[in-house]
Coordinates of N, CA and C and ligand atoms in Angstrom, one line a residue:
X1 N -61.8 29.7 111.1 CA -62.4 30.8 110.5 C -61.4 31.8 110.0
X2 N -61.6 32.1 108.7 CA -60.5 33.5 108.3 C -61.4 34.7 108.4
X3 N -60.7 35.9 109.2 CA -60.9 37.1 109.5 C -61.5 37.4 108.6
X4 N -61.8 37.1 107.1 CA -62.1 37.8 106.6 C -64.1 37.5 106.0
X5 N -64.3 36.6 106.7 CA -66.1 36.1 106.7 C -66.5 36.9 107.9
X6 N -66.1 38.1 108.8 CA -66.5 38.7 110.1 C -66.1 40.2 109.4
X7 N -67.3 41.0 109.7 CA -67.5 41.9 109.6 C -67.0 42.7 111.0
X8 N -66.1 43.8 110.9 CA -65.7 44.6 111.8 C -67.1 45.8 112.7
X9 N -67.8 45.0 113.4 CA -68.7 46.1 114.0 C -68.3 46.6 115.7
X10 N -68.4 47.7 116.4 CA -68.3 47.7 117.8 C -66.7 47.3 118.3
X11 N -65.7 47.1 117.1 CA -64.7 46.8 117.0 C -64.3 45.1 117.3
X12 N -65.0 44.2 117.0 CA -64.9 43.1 117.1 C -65.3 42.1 116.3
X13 N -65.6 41.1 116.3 CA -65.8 39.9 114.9 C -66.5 38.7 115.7
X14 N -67.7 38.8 114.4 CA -69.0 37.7 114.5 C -69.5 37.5 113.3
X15 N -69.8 36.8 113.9 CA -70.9 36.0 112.4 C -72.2 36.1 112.1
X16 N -72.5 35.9 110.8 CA -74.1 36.3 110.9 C -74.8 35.6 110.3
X17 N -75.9 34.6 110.3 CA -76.6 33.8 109.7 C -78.5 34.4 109.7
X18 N -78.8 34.6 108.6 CA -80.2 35.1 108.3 C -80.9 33.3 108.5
X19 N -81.5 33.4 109.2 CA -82.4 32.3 109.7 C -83.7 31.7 109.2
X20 N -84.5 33.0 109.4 CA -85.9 32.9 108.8 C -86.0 34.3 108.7
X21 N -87.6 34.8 107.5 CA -87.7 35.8 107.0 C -88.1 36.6 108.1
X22 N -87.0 38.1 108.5 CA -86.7 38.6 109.8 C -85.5 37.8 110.8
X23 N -85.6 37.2 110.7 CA -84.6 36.9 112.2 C -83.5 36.4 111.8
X24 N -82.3 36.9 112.2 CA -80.9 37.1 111.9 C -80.0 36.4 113.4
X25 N -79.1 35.4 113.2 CA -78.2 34.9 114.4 C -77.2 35.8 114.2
X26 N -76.8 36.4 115.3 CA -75.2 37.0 115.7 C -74.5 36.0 116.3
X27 N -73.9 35.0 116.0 CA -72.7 34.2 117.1 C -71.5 35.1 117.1
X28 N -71.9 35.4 118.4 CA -70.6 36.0 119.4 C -71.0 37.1 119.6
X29 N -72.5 37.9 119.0 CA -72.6 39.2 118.9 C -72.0 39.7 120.8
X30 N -72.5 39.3 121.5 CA -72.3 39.7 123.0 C -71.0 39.5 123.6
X31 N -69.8 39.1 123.1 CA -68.7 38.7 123.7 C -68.3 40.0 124.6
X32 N -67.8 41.0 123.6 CA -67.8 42.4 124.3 C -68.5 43.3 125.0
X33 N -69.8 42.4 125.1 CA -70.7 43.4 126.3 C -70.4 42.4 127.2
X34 N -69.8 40.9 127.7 CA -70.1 40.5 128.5 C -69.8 40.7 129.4
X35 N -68.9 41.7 129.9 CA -68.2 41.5 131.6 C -69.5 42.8 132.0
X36 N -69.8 43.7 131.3 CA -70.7 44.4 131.8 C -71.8 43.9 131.7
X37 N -72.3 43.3 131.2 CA -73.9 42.8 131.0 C -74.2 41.7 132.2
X38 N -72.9 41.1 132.7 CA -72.9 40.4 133.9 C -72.7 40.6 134.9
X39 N -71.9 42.0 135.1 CA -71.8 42.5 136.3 C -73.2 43.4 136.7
X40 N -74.0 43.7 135.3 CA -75.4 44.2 135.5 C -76.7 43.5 136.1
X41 N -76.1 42.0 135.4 CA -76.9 41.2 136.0 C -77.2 41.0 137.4
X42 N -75.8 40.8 138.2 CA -76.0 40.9 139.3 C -76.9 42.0 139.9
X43 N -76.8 43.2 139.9 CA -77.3 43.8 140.2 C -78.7 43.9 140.3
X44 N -79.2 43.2 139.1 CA -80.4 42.9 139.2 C -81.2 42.2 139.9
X45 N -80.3 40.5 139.7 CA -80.8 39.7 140.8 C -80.9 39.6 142.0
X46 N -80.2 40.6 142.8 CA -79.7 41.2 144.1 C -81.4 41.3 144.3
X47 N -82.0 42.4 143.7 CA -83.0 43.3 143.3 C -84.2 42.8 143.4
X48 N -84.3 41.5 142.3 CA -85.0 41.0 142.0 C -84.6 39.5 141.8
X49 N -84.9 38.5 142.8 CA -84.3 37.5 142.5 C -84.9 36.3 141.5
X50 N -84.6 35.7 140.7 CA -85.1 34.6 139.8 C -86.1 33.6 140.8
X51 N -87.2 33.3 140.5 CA -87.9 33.0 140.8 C -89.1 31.9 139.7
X52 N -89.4 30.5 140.3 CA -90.3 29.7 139.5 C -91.9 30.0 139.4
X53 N -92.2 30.8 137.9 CA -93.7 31.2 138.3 C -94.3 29.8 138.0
X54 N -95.8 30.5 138.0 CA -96.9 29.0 137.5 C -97.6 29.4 136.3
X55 N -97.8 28.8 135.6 CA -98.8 29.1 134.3 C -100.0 29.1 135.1
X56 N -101.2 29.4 134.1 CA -102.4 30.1 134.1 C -103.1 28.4 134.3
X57 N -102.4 27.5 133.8 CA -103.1 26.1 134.1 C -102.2 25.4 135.4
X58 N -101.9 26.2 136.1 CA -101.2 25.8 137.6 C -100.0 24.8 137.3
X59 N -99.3 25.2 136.3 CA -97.8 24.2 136.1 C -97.0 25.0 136.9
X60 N -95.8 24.5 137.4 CA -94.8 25.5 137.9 C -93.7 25.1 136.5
X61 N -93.2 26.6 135.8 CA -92.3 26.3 135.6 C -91.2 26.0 135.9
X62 N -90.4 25.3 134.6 CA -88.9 24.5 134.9 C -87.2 26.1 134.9
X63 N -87.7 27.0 134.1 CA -87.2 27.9 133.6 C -87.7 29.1 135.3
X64 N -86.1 30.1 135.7 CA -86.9 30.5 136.8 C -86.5 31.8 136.0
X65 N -87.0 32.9 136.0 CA -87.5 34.4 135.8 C -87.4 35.6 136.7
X66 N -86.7 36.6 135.5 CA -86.7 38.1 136.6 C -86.9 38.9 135.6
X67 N -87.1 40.1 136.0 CA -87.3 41.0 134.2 C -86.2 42.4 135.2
X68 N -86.1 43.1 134.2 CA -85.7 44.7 134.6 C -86.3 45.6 133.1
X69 N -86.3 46.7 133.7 CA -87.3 47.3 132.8 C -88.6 48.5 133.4
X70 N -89.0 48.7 132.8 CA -90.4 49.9 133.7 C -91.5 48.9 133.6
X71 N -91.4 47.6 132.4 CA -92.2 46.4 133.5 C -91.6 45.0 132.9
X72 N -92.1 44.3 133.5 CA -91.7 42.9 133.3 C -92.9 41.6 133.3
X73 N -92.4 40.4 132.3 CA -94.0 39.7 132.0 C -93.6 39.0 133.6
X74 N -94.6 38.7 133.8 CA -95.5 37.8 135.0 C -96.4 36.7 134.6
X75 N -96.4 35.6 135.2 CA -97.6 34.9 134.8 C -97.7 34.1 136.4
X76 N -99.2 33.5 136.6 CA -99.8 33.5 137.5 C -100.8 32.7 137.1
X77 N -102.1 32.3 138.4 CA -102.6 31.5 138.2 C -104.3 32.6 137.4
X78 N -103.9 33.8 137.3 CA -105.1 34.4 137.1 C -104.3 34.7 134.9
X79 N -103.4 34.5 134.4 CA -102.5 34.8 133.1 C -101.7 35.2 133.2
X80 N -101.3 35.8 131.6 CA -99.9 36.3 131.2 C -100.0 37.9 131.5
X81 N -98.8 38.4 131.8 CA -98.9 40.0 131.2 C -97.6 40.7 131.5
X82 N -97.6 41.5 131.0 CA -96.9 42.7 131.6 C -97.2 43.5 133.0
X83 N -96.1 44.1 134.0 CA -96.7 44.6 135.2 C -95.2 45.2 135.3
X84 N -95.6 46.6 135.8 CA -95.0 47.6 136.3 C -94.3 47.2 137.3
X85 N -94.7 46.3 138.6 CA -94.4 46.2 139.7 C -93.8 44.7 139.6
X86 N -93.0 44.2 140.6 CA -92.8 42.5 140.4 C -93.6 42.2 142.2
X87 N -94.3 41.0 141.7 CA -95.3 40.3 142.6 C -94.6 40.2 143.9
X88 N -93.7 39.4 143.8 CA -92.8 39.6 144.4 C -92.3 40.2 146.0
X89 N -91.6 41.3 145.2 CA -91.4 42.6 146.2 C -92.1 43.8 146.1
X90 N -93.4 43.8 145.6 CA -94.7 45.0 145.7 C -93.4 46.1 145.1
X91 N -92.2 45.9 144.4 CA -92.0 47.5 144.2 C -91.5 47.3 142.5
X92 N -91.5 48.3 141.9 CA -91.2 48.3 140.4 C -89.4 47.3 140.4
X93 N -89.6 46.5 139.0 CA -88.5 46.0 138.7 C -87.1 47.1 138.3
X94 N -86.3 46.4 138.8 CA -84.7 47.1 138.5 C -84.8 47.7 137.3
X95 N -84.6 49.2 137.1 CA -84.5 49.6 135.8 C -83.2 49.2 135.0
X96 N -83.6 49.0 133.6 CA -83.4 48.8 132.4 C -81.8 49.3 132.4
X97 N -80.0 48.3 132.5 CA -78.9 48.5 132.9 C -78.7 49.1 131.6
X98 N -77.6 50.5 131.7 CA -77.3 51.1 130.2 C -76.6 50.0 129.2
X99 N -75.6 48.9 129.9 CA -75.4 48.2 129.2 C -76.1 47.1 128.3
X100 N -77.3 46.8 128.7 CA -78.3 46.0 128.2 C -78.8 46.7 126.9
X101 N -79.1 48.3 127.3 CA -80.2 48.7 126.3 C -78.7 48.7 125.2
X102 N -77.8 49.0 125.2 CA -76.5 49.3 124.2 C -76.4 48.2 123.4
X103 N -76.4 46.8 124.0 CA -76.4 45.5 123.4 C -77.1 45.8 122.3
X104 N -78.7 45.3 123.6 CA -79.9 45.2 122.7 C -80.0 46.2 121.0
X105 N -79.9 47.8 121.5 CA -79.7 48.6 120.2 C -79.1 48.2 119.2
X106 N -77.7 48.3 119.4 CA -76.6 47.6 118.7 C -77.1 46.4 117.9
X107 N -77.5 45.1 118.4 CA -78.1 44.3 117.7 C -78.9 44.3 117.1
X108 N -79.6 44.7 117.2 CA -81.1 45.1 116.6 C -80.7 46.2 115.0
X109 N -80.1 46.7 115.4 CA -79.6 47.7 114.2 C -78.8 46.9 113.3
X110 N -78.2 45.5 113.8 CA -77.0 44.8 113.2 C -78.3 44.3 112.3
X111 N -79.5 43.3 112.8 CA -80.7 43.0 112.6 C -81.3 43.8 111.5
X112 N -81.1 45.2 111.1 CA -82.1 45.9 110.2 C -82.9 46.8 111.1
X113 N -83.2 47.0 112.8 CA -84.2 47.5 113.5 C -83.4 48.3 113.7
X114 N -83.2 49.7 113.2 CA -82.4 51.1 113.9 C -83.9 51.5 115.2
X115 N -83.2 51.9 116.0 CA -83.6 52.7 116.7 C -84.4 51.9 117.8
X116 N -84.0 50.5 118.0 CA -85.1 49.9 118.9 C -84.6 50.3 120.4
X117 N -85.8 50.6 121.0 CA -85.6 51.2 121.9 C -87.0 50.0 123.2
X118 N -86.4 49.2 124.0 CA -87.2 47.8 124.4 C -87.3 48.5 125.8
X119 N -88.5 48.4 126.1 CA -88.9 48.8 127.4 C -88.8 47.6 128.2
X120 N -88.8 46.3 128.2 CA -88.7 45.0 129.1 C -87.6 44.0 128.3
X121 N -86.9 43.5 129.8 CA -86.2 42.6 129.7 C -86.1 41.5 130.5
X122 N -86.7 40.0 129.8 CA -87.0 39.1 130.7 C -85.8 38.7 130.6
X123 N -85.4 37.8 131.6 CA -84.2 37.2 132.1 C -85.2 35.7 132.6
X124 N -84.4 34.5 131.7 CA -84.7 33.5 131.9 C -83.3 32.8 132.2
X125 N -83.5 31.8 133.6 CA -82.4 30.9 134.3 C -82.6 29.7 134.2
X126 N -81.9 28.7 133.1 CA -82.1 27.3 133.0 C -80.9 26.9 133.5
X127 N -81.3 25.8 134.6 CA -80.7 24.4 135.1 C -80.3 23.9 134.5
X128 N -80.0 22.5 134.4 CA -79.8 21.7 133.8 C -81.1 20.5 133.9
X129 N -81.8 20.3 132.5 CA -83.4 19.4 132.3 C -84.5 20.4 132.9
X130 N -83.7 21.9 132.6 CA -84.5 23.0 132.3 C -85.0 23.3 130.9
X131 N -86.3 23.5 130.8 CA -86.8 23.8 129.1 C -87.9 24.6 129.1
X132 N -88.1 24.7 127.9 CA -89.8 26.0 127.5 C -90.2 25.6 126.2
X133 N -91.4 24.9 126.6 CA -92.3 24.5 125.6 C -92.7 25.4 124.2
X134 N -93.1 24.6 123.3 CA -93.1 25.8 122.2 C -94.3 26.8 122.4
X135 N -93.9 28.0 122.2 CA -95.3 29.0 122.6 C -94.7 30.2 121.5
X136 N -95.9 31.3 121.4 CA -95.5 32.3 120.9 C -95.9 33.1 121.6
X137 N -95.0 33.8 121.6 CA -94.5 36.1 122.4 C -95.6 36.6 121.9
X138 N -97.0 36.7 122.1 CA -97.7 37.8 121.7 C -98.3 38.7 122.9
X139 N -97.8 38.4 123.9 CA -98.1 39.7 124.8 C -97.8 40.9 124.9
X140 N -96.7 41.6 124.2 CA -96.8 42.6 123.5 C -97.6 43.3 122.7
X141 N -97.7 45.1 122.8 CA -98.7 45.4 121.8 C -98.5 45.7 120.1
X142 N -96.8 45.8 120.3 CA -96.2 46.2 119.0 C -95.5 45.2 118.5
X143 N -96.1 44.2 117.6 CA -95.6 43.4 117.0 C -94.6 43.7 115.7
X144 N -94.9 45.0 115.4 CA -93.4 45.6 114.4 C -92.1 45.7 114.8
X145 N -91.7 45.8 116.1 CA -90.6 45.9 117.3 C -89.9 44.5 117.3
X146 N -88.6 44.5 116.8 CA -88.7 42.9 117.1 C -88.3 42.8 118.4
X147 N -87.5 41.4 118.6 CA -87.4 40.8 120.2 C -85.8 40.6 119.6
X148 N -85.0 40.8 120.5 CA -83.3 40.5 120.8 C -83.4 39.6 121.7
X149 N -82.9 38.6 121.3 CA -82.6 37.7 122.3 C -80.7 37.3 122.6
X150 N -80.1 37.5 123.5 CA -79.2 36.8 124.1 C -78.6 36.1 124.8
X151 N -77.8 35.1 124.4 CA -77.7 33.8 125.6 C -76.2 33.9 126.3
X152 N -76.5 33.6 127.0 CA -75.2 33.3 128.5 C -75.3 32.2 129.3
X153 N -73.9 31.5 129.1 CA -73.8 30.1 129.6 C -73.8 29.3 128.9
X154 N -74.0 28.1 129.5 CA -74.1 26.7 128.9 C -75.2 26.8 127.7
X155 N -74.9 26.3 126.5 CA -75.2 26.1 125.6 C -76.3 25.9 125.5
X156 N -77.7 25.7 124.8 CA -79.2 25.1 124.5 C -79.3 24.8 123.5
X157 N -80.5 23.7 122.7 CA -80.8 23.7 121.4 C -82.3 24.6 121.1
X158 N -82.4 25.6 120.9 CA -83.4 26.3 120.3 C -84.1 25.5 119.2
X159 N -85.6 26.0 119.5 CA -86.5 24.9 118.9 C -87.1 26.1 118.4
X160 N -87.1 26.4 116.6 CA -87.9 27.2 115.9 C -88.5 26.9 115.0
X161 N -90.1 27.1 115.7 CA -91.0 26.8 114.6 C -91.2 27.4 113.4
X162 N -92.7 27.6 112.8 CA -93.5 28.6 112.3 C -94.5 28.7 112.7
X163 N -95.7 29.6 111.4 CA -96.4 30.5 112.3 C -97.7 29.8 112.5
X164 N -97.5 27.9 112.4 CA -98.8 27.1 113.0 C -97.9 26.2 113.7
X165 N -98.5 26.3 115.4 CA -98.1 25.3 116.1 C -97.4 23.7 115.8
X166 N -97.9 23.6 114.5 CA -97.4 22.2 113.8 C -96.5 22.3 113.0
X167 N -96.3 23.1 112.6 CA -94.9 23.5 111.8 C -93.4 22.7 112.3
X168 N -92.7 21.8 111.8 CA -92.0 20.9 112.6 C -90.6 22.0 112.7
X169 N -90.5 22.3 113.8 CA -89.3 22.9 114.3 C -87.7 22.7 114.2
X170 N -87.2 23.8 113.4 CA -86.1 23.5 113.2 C -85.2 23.6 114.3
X171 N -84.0 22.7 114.7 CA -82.8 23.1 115.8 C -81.9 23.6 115.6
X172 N -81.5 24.7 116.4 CA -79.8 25.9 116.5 C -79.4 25.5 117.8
X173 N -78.1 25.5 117.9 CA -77.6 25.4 118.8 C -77.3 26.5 119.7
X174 N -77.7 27.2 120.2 CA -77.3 28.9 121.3 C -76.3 28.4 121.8
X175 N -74.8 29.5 121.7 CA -74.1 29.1 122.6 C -73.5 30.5 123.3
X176 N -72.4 31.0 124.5 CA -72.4 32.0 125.3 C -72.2 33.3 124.2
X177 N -72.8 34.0 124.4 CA -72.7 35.3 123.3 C -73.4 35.3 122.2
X178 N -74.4 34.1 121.9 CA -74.9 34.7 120.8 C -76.1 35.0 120.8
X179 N -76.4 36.5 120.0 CA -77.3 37.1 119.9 C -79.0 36.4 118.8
X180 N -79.9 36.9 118.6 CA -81.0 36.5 117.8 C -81.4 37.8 117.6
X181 N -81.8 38.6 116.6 CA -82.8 39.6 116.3 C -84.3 39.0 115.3
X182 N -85.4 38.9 116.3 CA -86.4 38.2 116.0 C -87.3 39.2 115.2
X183 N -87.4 39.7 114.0 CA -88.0 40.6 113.6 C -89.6 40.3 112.1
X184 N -90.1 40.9 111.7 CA -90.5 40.5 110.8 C -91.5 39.3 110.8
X185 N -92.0 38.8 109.6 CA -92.9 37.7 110.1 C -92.5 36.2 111.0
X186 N -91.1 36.2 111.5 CA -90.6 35.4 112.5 C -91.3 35.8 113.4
X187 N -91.3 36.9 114.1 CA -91.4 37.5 115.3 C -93.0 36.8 116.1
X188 N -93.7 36.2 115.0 CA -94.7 35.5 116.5 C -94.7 33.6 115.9
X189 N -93.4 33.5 115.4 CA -93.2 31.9 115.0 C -93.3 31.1 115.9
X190 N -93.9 30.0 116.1 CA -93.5 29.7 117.8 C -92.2 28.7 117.9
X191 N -91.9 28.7 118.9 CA -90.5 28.2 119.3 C -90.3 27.9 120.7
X192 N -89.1 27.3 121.2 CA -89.2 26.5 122.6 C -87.7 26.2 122.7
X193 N -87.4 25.6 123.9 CA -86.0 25.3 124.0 C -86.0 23.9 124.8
X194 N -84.9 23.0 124.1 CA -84.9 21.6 124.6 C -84.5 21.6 125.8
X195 N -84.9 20.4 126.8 CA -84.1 20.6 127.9 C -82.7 20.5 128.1
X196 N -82.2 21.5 128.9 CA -80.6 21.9 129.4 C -80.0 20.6 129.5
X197 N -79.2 20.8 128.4 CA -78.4 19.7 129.0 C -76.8 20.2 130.4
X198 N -76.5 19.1 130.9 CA -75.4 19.4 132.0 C -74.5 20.1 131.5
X199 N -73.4 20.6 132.1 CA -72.2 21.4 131.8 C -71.8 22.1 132.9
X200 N -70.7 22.5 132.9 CA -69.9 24.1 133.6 C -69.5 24.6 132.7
X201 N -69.7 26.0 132.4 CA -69.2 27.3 131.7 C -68.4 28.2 132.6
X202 N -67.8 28.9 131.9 CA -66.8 29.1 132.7 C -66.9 30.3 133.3
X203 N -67.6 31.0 132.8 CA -68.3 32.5 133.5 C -69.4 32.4 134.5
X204 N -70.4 31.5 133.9 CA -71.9 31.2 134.2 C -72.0 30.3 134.7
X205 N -70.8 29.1 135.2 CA -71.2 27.8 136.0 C -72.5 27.2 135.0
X206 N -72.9 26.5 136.3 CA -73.8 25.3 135.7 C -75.4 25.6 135.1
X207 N -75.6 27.1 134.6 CA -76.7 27.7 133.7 C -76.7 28.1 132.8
X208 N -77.7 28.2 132.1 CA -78.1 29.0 130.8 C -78.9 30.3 131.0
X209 N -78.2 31.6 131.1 CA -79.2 32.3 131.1 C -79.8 33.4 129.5
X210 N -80.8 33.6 129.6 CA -81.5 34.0 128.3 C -82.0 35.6 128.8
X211 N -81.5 36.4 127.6 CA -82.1 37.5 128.0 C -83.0 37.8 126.7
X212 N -84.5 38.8 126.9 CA -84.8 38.5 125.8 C -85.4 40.3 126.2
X213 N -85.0 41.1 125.3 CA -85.3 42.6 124.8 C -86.5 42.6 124.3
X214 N -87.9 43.4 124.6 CA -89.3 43.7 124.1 C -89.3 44.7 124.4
X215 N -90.0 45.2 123.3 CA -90.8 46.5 123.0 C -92.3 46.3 123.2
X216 N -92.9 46.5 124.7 CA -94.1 45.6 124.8 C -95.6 47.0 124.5
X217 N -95.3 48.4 124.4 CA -96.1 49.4 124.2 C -96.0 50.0 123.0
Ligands
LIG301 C1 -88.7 33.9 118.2 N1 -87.0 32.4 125.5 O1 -88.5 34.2 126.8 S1 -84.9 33.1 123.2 C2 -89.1 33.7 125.8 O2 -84.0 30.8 125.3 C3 -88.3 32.7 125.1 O3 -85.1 31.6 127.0 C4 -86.2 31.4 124.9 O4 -88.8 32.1 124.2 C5 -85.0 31.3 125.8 O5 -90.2 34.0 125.4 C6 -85.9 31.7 123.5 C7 -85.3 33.3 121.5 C8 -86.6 33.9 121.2 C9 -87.2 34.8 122.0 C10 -88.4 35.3 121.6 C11 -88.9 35.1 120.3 C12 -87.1 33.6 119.9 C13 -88.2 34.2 119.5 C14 -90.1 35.7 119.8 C15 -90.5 35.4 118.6 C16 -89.8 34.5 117.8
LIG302 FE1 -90.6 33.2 123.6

């Protein structure tokens, strides 16, 4: 790659691919948030540890979950939602690390979305022959808001549809540091992720973790 296809933002160099109408890939966008975005992580999981919920039709997921934020989604055998509190440990989720919301902003503005300001952040932990079936994000109430997504770790193939379940889904490869700004009429496309395949990463060992920024009020 010559220095000169990377735009100077945050003082660093990435690439940018416009995907679908709204949703923009940063590869590498996260390189320079990462020692803080991981040492935040911890923090959280300390907090709030990753955990396998069940869908609303009694599956246990393969993907395990934590959110930080003033709430975080939940799902259970009664549905989906948002909740103040994690089930958990009866007490509100880890608030929202300044390094996260900085990413998140930053990207999102790289994206076209000045000023996103995401009240939840789920944190998904894939295994290896960890995956997520194709669904769409509409638990949120502001579908104008997009969704930031960032990956950490071992690599995944992103599975992105459109906006009918049959839409045959195209494959991206996520790899550690790159960003997604899901905005526009992408933002309720449905999409999924193939199962994990094996690896060690060098930060993140033998996972994939996904963080994903909402604006869910
Ligand atoms: C496109 N997570 O948490 S991130 C999810 O890699 C989720 O863990 C996947 O789908 C993961 O809901 C994919 C990319 C992503 C996230 C949200 C989207 C893509 C999206 C919402 C709308 C459209
Ligand atoms: Fe999703």
């Amino acid at each position: 790659m010559t220095r000169d296809l990377f735009e100077a933002v945050a003082d660093v160099r990435h690439s940018r691919e416009a995907i679908a109408d709204g949703a923009v890939l940063l590869r590498g966008f996260a390189r320079p948030f990462e020692s803080d975005v991981i040492a935040a992580l911890h923090g959280i999981i300390v907090r709030a540890p990753f955990r396998r919920m069940f869908t609303p039709g009694g599956h246990q997921m393969s993907v395990a979950m934590t959110n930080c934020g003033s709430v975080g989604w939940v799902t259970d055998r009664t549905g989906y939602r948002y909740d103040g509190i994690d089930p958990n440990s009866g007490q509100p989720w880890p608030s929202m690390p300044a390094a996260f919301l900085k990413l998140a902003a930053q990207a999102a503005a790289e994206g076209g979305f000045e000023g996103f300001a995401p009240d939840a952040c789920l944190v998904n932990c894939y295994e290896p022959a960890a995956r997520m079936s194709l669904h769409q994000d509409k638990d949120e109430r502001d579908f104008t808001a997009p969704i930031v997504s960032v990956s950490l770790g071992l690599p995944a193939i992103f599975l992105f549809g459109g906006p009918k379940r049959a839409d045959k889904p195209h494959r991206y490869r996520l790899a550690h540091g790159d960003v997604v700004v899901w905005g526009g009429p992408s933002r309720l496309f449905f999409h999924g992720v193939a199962p994990l395949a094996d690896g060690q990463h060098a930060l993140m060992g033998r996972q994939r973790i996904n963080l994903t920024f909402r604006k869910t009020r």
